[in-house]
Tab-separated table of N, CA and C in Angstrom:
chain	number	residue	atom	x	y	z
A	1	MET	N	11.767	20.878	-18.992
A	1	MET	CA	11.066	19.694	-18.527
A	1	MET	C	9.670	19.666	-19.155
A	2	THR	N	9.214	18.500	-19.523
A	2	THR	CA	7.874	18.363	-20.084
A	2	THR	C	6.854	18.357	-18.964
A	3	SER	N	5.642	18.768	-19.266
A	3	SER	CA	4.609	18.794	-18.238
A	3	SER	C	3.918	17.437	-18.156
A	4	SER	N	3.428	17.147	-16.972
A	4	SER	CA	2.748	15.884	-16.723
A	4	SER	C	1.289	15.988	-17.136
A	5	SER	N	0.725	14.915	-17.622
A	5	SER	CA	-0.699	14.902	-17.944
A	5	SER	C	-1.553	14.939	-16.680
A	6	LEU	N	-0.921	14.723	-15.520
A	6	LEU	CA	-1.624	14.786	-14.241
A	6	LEU	C	-1.670	16.203	-13.676
A	7	GLY	N	-0.948	17.118	-14.294
A	7	GLY	CA	-0.961	18.489	-13.819
A	7	GLY	C	0.237	18.873	-12.977
A	8	ASN	N	0.980	17.893	-12.475
A	8	ASN	CA	2.209	18.170	-11.728
A	8	ASN	C	3.080	16.923	-11.749
A	9	ASN	N	4.255	17.034	-11.168
A	9	ASN	CA	5.159	15.877	-11.136
A	9	ASN	C	5.503	15.482	-9.709
A	10	LYS	N	4.593	15.748	-8.786
A	10	LYS	CA	4.819	15.427	-7.380
A	10	LYS	C	4.325	14.016	-7.066
A	11	VAL	N	5.161	13.256	-6.404
A	11	VAL	CA	4.794	11.910	-5.971
A	11	VAL	C	4.395	11.992	-4.503
A	12	MET	N	3.222	11.493	-4.172
A	12	MET	CA	2.715	11.527	-2.802
A	12	MET	C	2.742	10.148	-2.145
A	13	GLN	N	2.591	9.104	-2.963
A	13	GLN	CA	2.504	7.754	-2.423
A	13	GLN	C	3.115	6.780	-3.415
A	14	VAL	N	3.863	5.826	-2.868
A	14	VAL	CA	4.425	4.745	-3.665
A	14	VAL	C	3.912	3.442	-3.065
A	15	GLY	N	3.321	2.597	-3.884
A	15	GLY	CA	2.812	1.316	-3.416
A	15	GLY	C	3.609	0.166	-3.999
A	16	MET	N	3.843	-0.844	-3.168
A	16	MET	CA	4.569	-2.038	-3.611
A	16	MET	C	3.806	-3.287	-3.194
A	17	VAL	N	3.761	-4.252	-4.090
A	17	VAL	CA	3.196	-5.559	-3.766
A	17	VAL	C	4.340	-6.414	-3.241
A	18	VAL	N	4.135	-7.009	-2.075
A	18	VAL	CA	5.166	-7.848	-1.460
A	18	VAL	C	4.591	-9.231	-1.195
A	19	GLU	N	5.461	-10.216	-1.157
A	19	GLU	CA	5.004	-11.593	-0.940
A	19	GLU	C	4.620	-11.837	0.520
A	20	ASN	N	5.387	-11.270	1.441
A	20	ASN	CA	5.140	-11.477	2.868
A	20	ASN	C	5.178	-10.120	3.557
A	21	ILE	N	4.002	-9.587	3.881
A	21	ILE	CA	3.950	-8.230	4.423
A	21	ILE	C	4.597	-8.131	5.803
A	22	ASP	N	4.491	-9.175	6.607
A	22	ASP	CA	5.097	-9.132	7.937
A	22	ASP	C	6.613	-8.969	7.839
A	23	GLU	N	7.232	-9.759	6.971
A	23	GLU	CA	8.680	-9.647	6.770
A	23	GLU	C	9.045	-8.315	6.120
A	24	ALA	N	8.243	-7.881	5.151
A	24	ALA	CA	8.534	-6.627	4.451
A	24	ALA	C	8.433	-5.428	5.393
A	25	VAL	N	7.442	-5.419	6.263
A	25	VAL	CA	7.303	-4.319	7.233
A	25	VAL	C	8.532	-4.251	8.130
A	26	GLN	N	8.986	-5.391	8.612
A	26	GLN	CA	10.173	-5.399	9.471
A	26	GLN	C	11.412	-4.927	8.706
A	27	ALA	N	11.585	-5.405	7.492
A	27	ALA	CA	12.755	-5.022	6.690
A	27	ALA	C	12.739	-3.529	6.375
A	28	TRP	N	11.601	-3.000	5.951
A	28	TRP	CA	11.513	-1.570	5.634
A	28	TRP	C	11.674	-0.719	6.892
A	29	SER	N	11.160	-1.188	8.017
A	29	SER	CA	11.336	-0.453	9.279
A	29	SER	C	12.809	-0.322	9.625
A	30	ARG	N	13.542	-1.424	9.489
A	30	ARG	CA	14.988	-1.379	9.763
A	30	ARG	C	15.701	-0.462	8.778
A	31	LEU	N	15.380	-0.596	7.499
A	31	LEU	CA	16.023	0.209	6.466
A	31	LEU	C	15.776	1.704	6.674
A	32	LEU	N	14.544	2.060	7.008
A	32	LEU	CA	14.180	3.466	7.158
A	32	LEU	C	14.466	4.017	8.552
A	33	GLY	N	14.728	3.126	9.512
A	33	GLY	CA	14.988	3.565	10.879
A	33	GLY	C	13.757	4.121	11.570
A	34	VAL	N	12.600	3.519	11.280
A	34	VAL	CA	11.341	3.969	11.878
A	34	VAL	C	10.624	2.781	12.510
A	35	GLU	N	9.657	3.096	13.364
A	35	GLU	CA	8.841	2.045	13.975
A	35	GLU	C	7.970	1.392	12.898
A	36	PRO	N	7.733	0.090	13.016
A	36	PRO	CA	6.864	-0.563	12.032
A	36	PRO	C	5.419	-0.080	12.184
A	37	PRO	N	4.753	0.189	11.073
A	37	PRO	CA	3.346	0.587	11.152
A	37	PRO	C	2.467	-0.630	11.416
A	38	SER	N	1.243	-0.367	11.824
A	38	SER	CA	0.301	-1.471	11.993
A	38	SER	C	-0.081	-2.013	10.616
A	39	ILE	N	-0.517	-3.250	10.612
A	39	ILE	CA	-0.947	-3.905	9.372
A	39	ILE	C	-2.468	-3.998	9.408
A	40	ALA	N	-3.101	-3.474	8.367
A	40	ALA	CA	-4.559	-3.501	8.264
A	40	ALA	C	-4.971	-4.570	7.261
A	41	ILE	N	-6.149	-5.121	7.468
A	41	ILE	CA	-6.704	-6.103	6.535
A	41	ILE	C	-7.943	-5.485	5.899
A	42	THR	N	-8.033	-5.569	4.574
A	42	THR	CA	-9.177	-4.983	3.883
A	42	THR	C	-10.465	-5.707	4.272
A	43	ASP	N	-11.574	-5.061	3.983
A	43	ASP	CA	-12.877	-5.586	4.377
A	43	ASP	C	-13.221	-6.905	3.687
A	44	THR	N	-14.141	-7.620	4.292
A	44	THR	CA	-14.650	-8.862	3.721
A	44	THR	C	-15.584	-8.538	2.549
A	45	PHE	N	-15.928	-9.550	1.774
A	45	PHE	CA	-16.723	-9.347	0.560
A	45	PHE	C	-18.044	-8.642	0.831
A	46	ASP	N	-18.704	-8.968	1.937
A	46	ASP	CA	-20.007	-8.359	2.205
A	46	ASP	C	-19.918	-6.836	2.327
A	47	ILE	N	-18.747	-6.312	2.626
A	47	ILE	CA	-18.547	-4.862	2.707
A	47	ILE	C	-17.854	-4.333	1.454
A	48	SER	N	-16.819	-5.037	0.988
A	48	SER	CA	-16.010	-4.532	-0.134
A	48	SER	C	-16.651	-4.761	-1.501
A	49	ASN	N	-17.450	-5.820	-1.618
A	49	ASN	CA	-18.035	-6.200	-2.910
A	49	ASN	C	-16.942	-6.320	-3.975
A	50	ALA	N	-15.808	-6.914	-3.597
A	50	ALA	CA	-14.653	-7.029	-4.499
A	50	ALA	C	-14.940	-8.005	-5.638
A	51	HIS	N	-14.441	-7.640	-6.817
A	51	HIS	CA	-14.575	-8.481	-8.005
A	51	HIS	C	-13.217	-8.631	-8.667
A	52	TYR	N	-12.988	-9.782	-9.261
A	52	TYR	CA	-11.785	-10.037	-10.046
A	52	TYR	C	-12.229	-10.667	-11.348
A	53	GLN	N	-11.834	-10.079	-12.452
A	53	GLN	CA	-12.250	-10.529	-13.784
A	53	GLN	C	-13.770	-10.676	-13.855
A	54	ASP	N	-14.449	-9.663	-13.361
A	54	ASP	CA	-15.916	-9.567	-13.372
A	54	ASP	C	-16.633	-10.631	-12.544
A	55	LYS	N	-15.915	-11.291	-11.638
A	55	LYS	CA	-16.540	-12.289	-10.774
A	55	LYS	C	-16.293	-11.912	-9.317
A	56	PRO	N	-17.290	-12.126	-8.450
A	56	PRO	CA	-17.090	-11.831	-7.029
A	56	PRO	C	-15.924	-12.640	-6.464
A	57	THR	N	-15.168	-12.026	-5.577
A	57	THR	CA	-14.051	-12.734	-4.947
A	57	THR	C	-13.995	-12.392	-3.464
A	58	PRO	N	-13.716	-13.386	-2.632
A	58	PRO	CA	-13.586	-13.125	-1.200
A	58	PRO	C	-12.186	-12.622	-0.831
A	59	ALA	N	-11.370	-12.335	-1.830
A	59	ALA	CA	-9.976	-11.940	-1.580
A	59	ALA	C	-9.896	-10.732	-0.652
A	60	GLN	N	-8.914	-10.782	0.222
A	60	GLN	CA	-8.609	-9.661	1.099
A	60	GLN	C	-7.121	-9.377	0.983
A	61	ALA	N	-6.733	-8.180	1.377
A	61	ALA	CA	-5.325	-7.794	1.316
A	61	ALA	C	-4.885	-7.263	2.671
A	62	LYS	N	-3.606	-7.464	2.970
A	62	LYS	CA	-2.992	-6.858	4.146
A	62	LYS	C	-2.234	-5.632	3.666
A	63	LEU	N	-2.388	-4.521	4.365
A	63	LEU	CA	-1.773	-3.257	3.971
A	63	LEU	C	-1.017	-2.642	5.141
A	64	ALA	N	0.082	-1.981	4.825
A	64	ALA	CA	0.829	-1.215	5.826
A	64	ALA	C	1.277	0.081	5.175
A	65	PHE	N	1.229	1.175	5.925
A	65	PHE	CA	1.568	2.493	5.396
A	65	PHE	C	2.646	3.139	6.252
A	66	PHE	N	3.775	3.471	5.619
A	66	PHE	CA	4.844	4.214	6.277
A	66	PHE	C	4.657	5.688	5.922
A	67	ASP	N	4.412	6.537	6.918
A	67	ASP	CA	4.307	7.977	6.689
A	67	ASP	C	5.706	8.559	6.786
A	68	LEU	N	6.256	8.977	5.660
A	68	LEU	CA	7.631	9.467	5.600
A	68	LEU	C	7.675	10.972	5.349
A	69	GLY	N	6.689	11.679	5.842
A	69	GLY	CA	6.654	13.125	5.662
A	69	GLY	C	5.927	13.498	4.393
A	70	GLN	N	6.665	13.775	3.334
A	70	GLN	CA	6.037	14.207	2.091
A	70	GLN	C	5.650	13.048	1.183
A	71	ILE	N	5.932	11.834	1.617
A	71	ILE	CA	5.577	10.671	0.799
A	71	ILE	C	5.149	9.525	1.715
A	72	THR	N	4.222	8.724	1.236
A	72	THR	CA	3.765	7.546	1.965
A	72	THR	C	4.196	6.312	1.188
A	73	LEU	N	4.785	5.360	1.904
A	73	LEU	CA	5.149	4.075	1.310
A	73	LEU	C	4.088	3.072	1.720
A	74	GLU	N	3.413	2.475	0.740
A	74	GLU	CA	2.364	1.495	1.002
A	74	GLU	C	2.848	0.116	0.604
A	75	LEU	N	2.721	-0.824	1.528
A	75	LEU	CA	3.032	-2.226	1.236
A	75	LEU	C	1.724	-2.994	1.264
C-alpha cells in the first residue's frame, strides 16, 4: 500500500452537502438506526466574518453531526 501525504489513511469525518438538511437528517437517522442529531446554524456575519469570492457574505449554514463511533458523518 502507498503511504498517504497526510501521514495515515484513517478517515475520521465525512461531510456531505445536502439540499434539505431536515429531510436528510431524518433519512440518515432511519438508515443508520440512530436518533436524529440536533441541527446547528452557523454564526451570523458579525461573528463569522464569512467571505465568498473575497466579498463579505451573510450566508449561514445548517449543520448536523452523526457520531458513529470511529467516524462522524456531517451534513
